[in-house]
Coordinates of C-alpha atoms and ligand atoms in Angstrom, one line a residue:
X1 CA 63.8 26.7 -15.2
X2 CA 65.5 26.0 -18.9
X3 CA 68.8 27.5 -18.2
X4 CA 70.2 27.3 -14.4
X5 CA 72.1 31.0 -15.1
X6 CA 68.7 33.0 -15.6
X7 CA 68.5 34.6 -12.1
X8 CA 72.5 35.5 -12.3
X9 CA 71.5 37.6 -15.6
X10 CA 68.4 39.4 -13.7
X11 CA 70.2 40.2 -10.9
X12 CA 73.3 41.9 -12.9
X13 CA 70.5 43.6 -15.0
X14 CA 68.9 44.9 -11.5
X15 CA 72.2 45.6 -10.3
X16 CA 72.8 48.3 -12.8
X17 CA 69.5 49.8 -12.7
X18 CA 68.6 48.1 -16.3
X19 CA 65.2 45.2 -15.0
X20 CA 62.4 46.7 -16.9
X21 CA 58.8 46.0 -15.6
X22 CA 55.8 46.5 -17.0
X23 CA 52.8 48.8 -15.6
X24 CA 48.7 47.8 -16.3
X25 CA 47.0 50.2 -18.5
X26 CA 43.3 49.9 -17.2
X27 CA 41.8 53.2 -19.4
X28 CA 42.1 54.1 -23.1
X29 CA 45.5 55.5 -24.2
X30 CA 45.2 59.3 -23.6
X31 CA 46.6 62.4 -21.5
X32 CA 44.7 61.3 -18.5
X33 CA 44.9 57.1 -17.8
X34 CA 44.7 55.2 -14.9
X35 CA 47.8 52.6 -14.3
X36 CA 47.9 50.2 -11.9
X37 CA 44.7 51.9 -9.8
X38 CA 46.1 55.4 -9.8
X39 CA 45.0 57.7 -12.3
X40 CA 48.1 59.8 -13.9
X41 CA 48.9 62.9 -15.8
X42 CA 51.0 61.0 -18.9
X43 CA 53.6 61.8 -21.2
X44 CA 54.6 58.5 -22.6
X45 CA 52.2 57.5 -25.5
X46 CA 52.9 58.0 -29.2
X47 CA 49.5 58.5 -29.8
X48 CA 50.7 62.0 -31.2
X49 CA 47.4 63.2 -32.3
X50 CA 45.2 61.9 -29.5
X51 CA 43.5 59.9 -31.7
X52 CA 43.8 56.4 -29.9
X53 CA 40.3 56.7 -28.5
X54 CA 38.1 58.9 -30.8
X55 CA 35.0 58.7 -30.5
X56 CA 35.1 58.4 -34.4
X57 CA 37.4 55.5 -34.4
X58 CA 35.1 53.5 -31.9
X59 CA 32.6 53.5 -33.9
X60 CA 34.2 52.8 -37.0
X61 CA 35.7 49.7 -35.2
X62 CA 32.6 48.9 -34.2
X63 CA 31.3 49.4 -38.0
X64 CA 34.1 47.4 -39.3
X65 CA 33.9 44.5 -36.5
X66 CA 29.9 44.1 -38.0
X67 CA 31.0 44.1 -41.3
X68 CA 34.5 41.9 -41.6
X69 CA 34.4 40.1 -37.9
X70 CA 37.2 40.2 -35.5
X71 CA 40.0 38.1 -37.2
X72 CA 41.7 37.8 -40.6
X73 CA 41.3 34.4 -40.9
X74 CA 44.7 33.9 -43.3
X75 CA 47.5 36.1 -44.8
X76 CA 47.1 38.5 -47.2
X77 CA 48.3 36.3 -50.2
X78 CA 45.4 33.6 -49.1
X79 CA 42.6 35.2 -48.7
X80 CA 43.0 37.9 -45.8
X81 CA 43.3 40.6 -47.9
X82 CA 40.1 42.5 -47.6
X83 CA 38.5 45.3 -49.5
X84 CA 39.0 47.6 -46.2
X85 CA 43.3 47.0 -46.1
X86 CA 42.8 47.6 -50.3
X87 CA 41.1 50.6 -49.9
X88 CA 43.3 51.7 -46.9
X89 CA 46.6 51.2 -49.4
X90 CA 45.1 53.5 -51.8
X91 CA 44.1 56.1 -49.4
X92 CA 47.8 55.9 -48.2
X93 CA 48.7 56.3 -51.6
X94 CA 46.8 58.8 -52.5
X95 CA 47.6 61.0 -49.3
X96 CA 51.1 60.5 -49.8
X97 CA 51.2 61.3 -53.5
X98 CA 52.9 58.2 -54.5
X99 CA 52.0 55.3 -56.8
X100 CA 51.3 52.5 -54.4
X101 CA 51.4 51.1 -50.7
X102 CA 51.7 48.0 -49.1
X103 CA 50.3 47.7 -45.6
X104 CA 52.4 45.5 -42.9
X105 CA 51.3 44.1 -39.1
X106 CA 53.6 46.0 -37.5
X107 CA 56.4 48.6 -38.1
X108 CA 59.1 46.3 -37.0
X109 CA 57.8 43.1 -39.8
X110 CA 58.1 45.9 -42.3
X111 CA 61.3 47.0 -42.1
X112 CA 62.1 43.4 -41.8
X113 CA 60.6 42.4 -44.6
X114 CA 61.6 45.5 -46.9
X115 CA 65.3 45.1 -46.5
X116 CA 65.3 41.4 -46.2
X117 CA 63.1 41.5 -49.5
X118 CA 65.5 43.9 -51.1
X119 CA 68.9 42.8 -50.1
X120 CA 71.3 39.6 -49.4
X121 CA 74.8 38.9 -49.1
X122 CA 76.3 40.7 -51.9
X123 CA 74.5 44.4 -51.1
X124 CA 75.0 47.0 -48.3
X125 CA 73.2 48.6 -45.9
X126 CA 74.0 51.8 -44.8
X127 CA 72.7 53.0 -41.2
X128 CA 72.5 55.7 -38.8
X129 CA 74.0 54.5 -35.2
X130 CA 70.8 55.7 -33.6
X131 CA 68.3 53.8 -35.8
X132 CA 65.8 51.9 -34.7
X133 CA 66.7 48.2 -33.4
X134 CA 63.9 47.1 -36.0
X135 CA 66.0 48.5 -38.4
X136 CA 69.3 47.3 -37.2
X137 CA 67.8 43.7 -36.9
X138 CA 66.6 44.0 -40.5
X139 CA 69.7 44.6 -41.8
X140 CA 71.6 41.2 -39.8
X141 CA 68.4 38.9 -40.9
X142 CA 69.4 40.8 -44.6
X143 CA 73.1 39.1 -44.1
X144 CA 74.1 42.4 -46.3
X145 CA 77.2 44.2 -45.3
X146 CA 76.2 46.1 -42.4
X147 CA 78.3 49.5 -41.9
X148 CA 77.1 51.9 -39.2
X149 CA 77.4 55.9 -39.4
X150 CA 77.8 58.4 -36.8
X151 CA 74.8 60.2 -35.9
X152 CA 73.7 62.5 -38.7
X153 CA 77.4 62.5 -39.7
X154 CA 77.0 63.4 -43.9
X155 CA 80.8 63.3 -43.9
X156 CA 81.1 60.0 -42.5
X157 CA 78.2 58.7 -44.5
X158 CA 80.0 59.9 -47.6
X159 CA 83.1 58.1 -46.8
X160 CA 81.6 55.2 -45.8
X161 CA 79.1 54.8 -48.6
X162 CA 82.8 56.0 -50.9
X163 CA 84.5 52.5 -49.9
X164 CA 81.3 50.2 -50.1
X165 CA 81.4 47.6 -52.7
X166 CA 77.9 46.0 -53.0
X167 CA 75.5 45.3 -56.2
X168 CA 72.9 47.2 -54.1
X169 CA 73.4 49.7 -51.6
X170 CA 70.8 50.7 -49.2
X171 CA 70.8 53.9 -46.7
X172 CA 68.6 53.2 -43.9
X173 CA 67.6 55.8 -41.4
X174 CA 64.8 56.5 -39.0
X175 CA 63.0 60.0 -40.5
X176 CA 62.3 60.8 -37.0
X177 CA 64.9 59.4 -34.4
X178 CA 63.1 57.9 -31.8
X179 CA 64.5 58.6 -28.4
X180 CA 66.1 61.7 -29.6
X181 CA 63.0 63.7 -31.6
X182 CA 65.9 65.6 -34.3
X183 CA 65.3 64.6 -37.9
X184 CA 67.3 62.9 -41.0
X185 CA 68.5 65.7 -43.2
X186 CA 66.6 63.8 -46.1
X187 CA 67.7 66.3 -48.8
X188 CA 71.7 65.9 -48.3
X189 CA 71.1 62.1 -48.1
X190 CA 69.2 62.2 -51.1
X191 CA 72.2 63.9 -53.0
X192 CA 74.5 61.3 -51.5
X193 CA 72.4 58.5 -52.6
X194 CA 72.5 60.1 -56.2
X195 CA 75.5 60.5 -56.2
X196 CA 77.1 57.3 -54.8
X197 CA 73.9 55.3 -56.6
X198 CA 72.3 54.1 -53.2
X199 CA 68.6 54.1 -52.4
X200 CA 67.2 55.8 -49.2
X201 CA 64.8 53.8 -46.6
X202 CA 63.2 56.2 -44.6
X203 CA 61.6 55.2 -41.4
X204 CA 58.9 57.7 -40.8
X205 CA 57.2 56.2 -37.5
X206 CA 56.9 59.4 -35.4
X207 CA 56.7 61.7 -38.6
X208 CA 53.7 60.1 -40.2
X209 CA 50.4 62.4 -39.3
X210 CA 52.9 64.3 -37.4
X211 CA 55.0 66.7 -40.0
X212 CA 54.0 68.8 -42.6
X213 CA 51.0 71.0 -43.5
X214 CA 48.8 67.9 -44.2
X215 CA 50.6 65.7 -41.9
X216 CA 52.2 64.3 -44.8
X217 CA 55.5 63.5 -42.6
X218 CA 59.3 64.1 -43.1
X219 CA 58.7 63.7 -47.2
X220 CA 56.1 67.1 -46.7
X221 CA 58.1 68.7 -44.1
X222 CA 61.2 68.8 -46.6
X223 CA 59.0 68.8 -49.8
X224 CA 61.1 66.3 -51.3
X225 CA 59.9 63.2 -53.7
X226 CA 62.7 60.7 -55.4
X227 CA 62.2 57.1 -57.1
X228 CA 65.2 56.7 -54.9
X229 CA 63.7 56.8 -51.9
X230 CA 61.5 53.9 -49.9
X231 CA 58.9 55.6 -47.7
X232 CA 57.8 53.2 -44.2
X233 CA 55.4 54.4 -42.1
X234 CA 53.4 52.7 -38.6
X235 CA 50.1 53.1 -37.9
X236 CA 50.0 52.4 -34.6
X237 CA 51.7 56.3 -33.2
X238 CA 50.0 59.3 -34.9
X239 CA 47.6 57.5 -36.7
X240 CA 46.3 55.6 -33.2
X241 CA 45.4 52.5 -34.4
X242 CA 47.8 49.8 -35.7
X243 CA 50.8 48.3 -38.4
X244 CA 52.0 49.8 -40.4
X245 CA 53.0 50.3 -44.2
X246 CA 55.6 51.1 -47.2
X247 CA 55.4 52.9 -50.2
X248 CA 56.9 53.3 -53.3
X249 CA 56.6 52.5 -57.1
X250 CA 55.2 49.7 -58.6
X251 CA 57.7 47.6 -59.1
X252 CA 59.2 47.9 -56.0
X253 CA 55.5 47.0 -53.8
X254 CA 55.4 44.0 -56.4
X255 CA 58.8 42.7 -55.2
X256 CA 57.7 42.6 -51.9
X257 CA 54.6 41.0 -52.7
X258 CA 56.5 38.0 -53.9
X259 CA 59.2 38.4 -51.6
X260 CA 58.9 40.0 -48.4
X261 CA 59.0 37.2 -45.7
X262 CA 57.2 39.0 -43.1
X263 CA 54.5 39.9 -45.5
X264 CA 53.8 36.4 -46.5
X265 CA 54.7 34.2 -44.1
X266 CA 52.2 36.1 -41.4
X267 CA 48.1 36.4 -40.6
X268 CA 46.6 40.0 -42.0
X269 CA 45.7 42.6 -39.3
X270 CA 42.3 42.5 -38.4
X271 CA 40.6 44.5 -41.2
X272 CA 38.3 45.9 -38.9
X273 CA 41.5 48.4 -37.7
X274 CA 41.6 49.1 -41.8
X275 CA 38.1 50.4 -41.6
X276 CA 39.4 52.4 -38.4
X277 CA 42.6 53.1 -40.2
X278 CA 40.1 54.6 -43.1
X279 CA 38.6 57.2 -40.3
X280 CA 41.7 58.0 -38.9
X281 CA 43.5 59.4 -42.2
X282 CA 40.4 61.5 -42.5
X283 CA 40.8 62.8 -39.3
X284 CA 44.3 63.9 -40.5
X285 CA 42.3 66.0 -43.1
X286 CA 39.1 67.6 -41.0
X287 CA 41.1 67.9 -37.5
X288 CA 44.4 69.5 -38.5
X289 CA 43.8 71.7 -35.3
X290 CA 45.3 68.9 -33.6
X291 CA 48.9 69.4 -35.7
X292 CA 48.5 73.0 -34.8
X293 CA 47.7 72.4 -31.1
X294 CA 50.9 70.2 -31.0
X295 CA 53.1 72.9 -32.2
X296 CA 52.1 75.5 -29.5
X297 CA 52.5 72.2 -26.8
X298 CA 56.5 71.5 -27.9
X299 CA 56.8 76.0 -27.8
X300 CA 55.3 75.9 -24.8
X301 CA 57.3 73.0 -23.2
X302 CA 60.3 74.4 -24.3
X303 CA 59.9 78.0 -23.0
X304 CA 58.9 77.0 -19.5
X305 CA 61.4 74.4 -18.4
X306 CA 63.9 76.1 -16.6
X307 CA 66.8 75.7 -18.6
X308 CA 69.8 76.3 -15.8
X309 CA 68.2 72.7 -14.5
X310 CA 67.6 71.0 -17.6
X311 CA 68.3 70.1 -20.6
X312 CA 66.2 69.0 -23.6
X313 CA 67.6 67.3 -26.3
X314 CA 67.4 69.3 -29.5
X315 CA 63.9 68.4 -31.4
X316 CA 61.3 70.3 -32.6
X317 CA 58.8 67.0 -32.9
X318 CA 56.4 65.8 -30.3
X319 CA 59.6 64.0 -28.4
X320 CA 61.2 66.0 -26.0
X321 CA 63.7 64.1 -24.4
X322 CA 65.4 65.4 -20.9
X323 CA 69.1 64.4 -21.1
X324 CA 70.0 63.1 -17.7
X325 CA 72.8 60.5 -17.9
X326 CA 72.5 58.6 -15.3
X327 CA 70.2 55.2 -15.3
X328 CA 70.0 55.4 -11.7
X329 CA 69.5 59.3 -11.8
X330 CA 66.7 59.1 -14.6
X331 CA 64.7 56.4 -12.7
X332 CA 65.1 58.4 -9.6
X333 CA 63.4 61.4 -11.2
X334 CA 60.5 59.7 -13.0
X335 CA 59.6 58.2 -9.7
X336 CA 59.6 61.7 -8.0
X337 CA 57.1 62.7 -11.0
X338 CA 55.4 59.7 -10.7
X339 CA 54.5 59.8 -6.8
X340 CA 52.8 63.3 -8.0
X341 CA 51.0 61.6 -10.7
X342 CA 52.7 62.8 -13.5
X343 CA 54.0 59.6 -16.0
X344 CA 57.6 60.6 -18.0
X345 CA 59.1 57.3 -18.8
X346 CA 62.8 56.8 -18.2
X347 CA 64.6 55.3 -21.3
X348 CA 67.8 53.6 -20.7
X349 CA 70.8 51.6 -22.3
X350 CA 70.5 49.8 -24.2
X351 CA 67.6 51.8 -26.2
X352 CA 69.8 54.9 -25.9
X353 CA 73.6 54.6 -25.6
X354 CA 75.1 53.9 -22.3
X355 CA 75.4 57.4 -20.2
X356 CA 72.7 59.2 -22.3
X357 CA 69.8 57.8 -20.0
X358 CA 67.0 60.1 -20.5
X359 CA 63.2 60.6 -19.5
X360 CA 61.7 61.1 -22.9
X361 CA 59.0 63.3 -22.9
X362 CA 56.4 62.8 -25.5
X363 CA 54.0 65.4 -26.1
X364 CA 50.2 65.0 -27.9
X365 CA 47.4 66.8 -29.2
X366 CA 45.2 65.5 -26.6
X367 CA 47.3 67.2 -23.8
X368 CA 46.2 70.7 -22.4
X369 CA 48.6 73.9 -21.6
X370 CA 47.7 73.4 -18.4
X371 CA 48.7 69.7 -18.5
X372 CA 51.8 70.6 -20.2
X373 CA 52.4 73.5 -17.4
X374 CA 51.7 70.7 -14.3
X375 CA 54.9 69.1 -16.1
X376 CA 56.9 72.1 -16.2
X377 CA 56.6 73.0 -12.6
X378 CA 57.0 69.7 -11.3
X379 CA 60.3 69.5 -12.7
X380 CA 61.3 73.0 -12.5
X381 CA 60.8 71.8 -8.4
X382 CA 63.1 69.3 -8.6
X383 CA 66.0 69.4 -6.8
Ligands
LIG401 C1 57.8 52.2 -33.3 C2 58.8 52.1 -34.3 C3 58.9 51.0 -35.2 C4 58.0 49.8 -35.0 O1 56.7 50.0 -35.3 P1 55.6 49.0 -34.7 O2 54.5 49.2 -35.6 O3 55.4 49.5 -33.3 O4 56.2 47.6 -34.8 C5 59.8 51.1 -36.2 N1 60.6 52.1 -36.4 C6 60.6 53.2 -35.5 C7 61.5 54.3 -35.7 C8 59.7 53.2 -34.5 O5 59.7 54.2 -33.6

C-alpha cells in the first residue's frame, strides 16, 4: 500500500455515505441496459437524443474503422489530424454559424486547455459556484485570479467583475448546469461582459443537440451571437459519440492551436468517431422528432410526479433533478427504485453542495411515455 492512511480515508468516506462504486454496463447505452446481469429501466445516461447506439452510427463506425483504422497514431499537430476530424470542424462550424472549430478528446481537456491557453497570472476568471469541476480546475491550472459568484447571482457577478483588476478577464459558466438542468442567462452576461470588457466561456455540454429549433444549443435557444463569447461543446452527451470541441473566430482557434496544452501535448481521438461524429450531426438535422419527443418526456415528467412528495429542481432541459438532501436519504431511495429495476443515480457532495444530495433524473429521446410513467409511479409509491 503507498500511503499507510488509505483505509482511514475510505472508511470516513463510507462513514458519511460518500464511497462511490462503480456498476458493469454489459449492453449499449440506452433506455433499456442490462447492469451487472439485471436488465434495468435507466435514467442516468446523457445520451439526450438516444443516439449512442444508432443503427446509423454503427455503421458509420464501422465505415470509418475500414477507412482510417482504429487508432490516431499521433496528435493532431503530427500527423493525427485526419480529413474526417477536418471535415467534422467545419460541419461544427457550419451548424453553429460561426467561423471555425477546434475539436478536443474530451470536454474536460478543452476547457483546460481554452482557459489555460487564454489566461496566466495577471488575468481573471470569473465563475459560477456551480460550474463544472472541469471548469473550476481549468481556472487553478490557469494560475489566474480565481473569484467565484453565487449561483446565477447578475448582481454579485457585477460587483465582483466591478473590483477585478486583470489584463484579461474571463466569465466562465456552464450553459447548461449539470446537476441542476436551469440555464445561464447568456443575454445579461453578455451585457455584463460588454460592459465591464470581459469575454464569456460558455460551457454547452448538455445544451449542444439538445436546445433550440435545430439543436443549435443555449447560443439558438437565446438567439444570441457575440465575438465576445467562446462557445465549448462535448460530443460525448447529445451527440452520442465522443470529445468534444470549441468555437470561435479565427484568431482565437489559432491561439489555441499554438497554445493549448491539452491540444498538443495529447494523441487525436480515433477518427473513426469523426466519421461517426459526421452521421450524428446529420441526425440532428433529419431526426429532429427526437428534440420534440424530449420536450413532451420533461412535460410529461413534470405533470405526473406528485408534487406534495417531491420536488424537482427547476429545469426545463432533459435533467430533472429530485431535491432530497440527505446523502443517506438519496441513496436509500435509488436503491428502492433500483430493486424494481428502475436506474435514477443519486448524486452527492461533493458534485452537488453538501445537503443538496439529489437523484438526478435525466430524461432522453430514446425513452417511452410509458417508460417515463413506470418512473412516476414508482416514486409517487414511495413512502
Ligand atoms: C460532461 C461535462 C464536461 C466534460 O466533458 P467530457 O467530454 O465528458 O470530458 C464538461 N463540462 C460539463 C458542464 C459537463 O457536463
Amino acid at each position: 500500500m503507498p500511503f499507510p492512511d488509505l483505509p482511514d480515508d475510505l472508511n470516513a468516506l463510507a462513514a458519511q455515505g460518500l464511497l462511490r462504486s462503480r456498476r458493469i454496463l454489459e449492453s449499449a447505452q440506452g433506455a433499456h441496459i442490462t447492469v451487472d446481469g439485471c436488465d434495468y429501466l435507466a435514467f442516468c445516461s446523457n445520451d439526450y437524443l438516444g443516439l449512442a447506439a444508432h443503427p446509423v452510427l454503427i455503421e458509420a463506425a464501422c465505415r470509418g474503422a475500414g477507412q482510417y483504422g482504429v487508432g490516431a497514431g499521433a496528435s493532431h499537430l503530427i500527423v493525427g489530424h485526419s480529413e474526417a476530424h477536418h471535415q467534422l470542424e467545419l460541419a461544427l462550424a457550419a451548424f453553429l454559424e460561426l467561423p471555425r472549430t477546434l475539436l478536443f478528446s474530451t470536454g474536460y481537456m478543452a476547457n483546460l486547455g481554452v482557459v489555460s491557453a487564454l489566461l496566466g497570472r495577471n488575468d481573471v476568471v470569473l465563475a459560477d459556484k456551480l460550474n463544472h469541476a472541469s471548469l473550476n480546475d481549468a481556472a487553478l491550472i490557469s494560475r489566474a485570479r480565481f473569484l467565484r459568484y453565487t449561483h446565477l447571482d447578475l448582481a454579485h457577478l457585477e460587483q465582483t467583475l466591478a473590483g477585478a483588476k486583470g489584463r484579461r478577464k474571463l466569465v466562465v459558466t456552464d450553459a447548461v448546469f449539470s446537476m441542476d438542468g436551469d440555464l445561464a442567462p447568456v443575454p445579461e452576461l453578455l451585457a455584463l461582459c460588454e460592459r465591464y470588457d470581459a469575454y464569456l466561456l460558455l460551457d454547452d455540454a448538455h445544451g449542444f443537440g439538445v436546445l433550440g429549433t435545430h439543436g443549435r444549443g443555449i447560443l439558438e435557444h437565446f438567439n444570441v451571437q457575440s465575438p465576445r463569447i467562446i462557445y465549448m461543446a462535448t460530443l460525448g452527451k447529445a451527440a452520442g459519440v465522443f470529445g468534444a470541441f470549441v468555437a470561435g473566430g479565427d484568431e482565437l482557434i489559432q491561439t489555441l492551436i499554438q497554445g493549448a496544452r491539452t491540444y498538443i501535448y495529447t494523441t487525436a481521438f480515433p477518427p473513426l468517431l469523426a466519421t461517426v461524429l459526421l452521421a450524428s450531426l446529420h441526425l440532428f438535422r433529419e431526426e429532429g422528432w427526437r428534440r420534440a419527443q424530449l420536450r413532451e418526456l420533461i412535460a410529461y415528467l413534470k405533470e405526473h410526479l406528485k408534487t406534495e412528495r417531491w420536488q424537482l429542481m427547476p429545469s426545463d432541459t432533459p435533467i430533472q433533478p429530485l431535491l432530497i438532501g440527505s446523502n443517506q436519504e438519496a441513496v436509500r431511495i435509488a436503491e428502492a427504485l433500483r430493486l424494481q429495476g428502475i436506474l435514477v443515480p443519486a448524486i452527492r457532495p461533493p458534485t452537488v453542495p453538501k445537503g443538496q444530495a439529489r437523484l438526478r433524473i435525466s430524461l432522453s429521446a430514446a425513452h417511452s411515455k410509458d417508460d417515463v410513467r413506470r418512473l412516476c409511479d414508482a416514486l409517487n409509491a414511495q413512502a
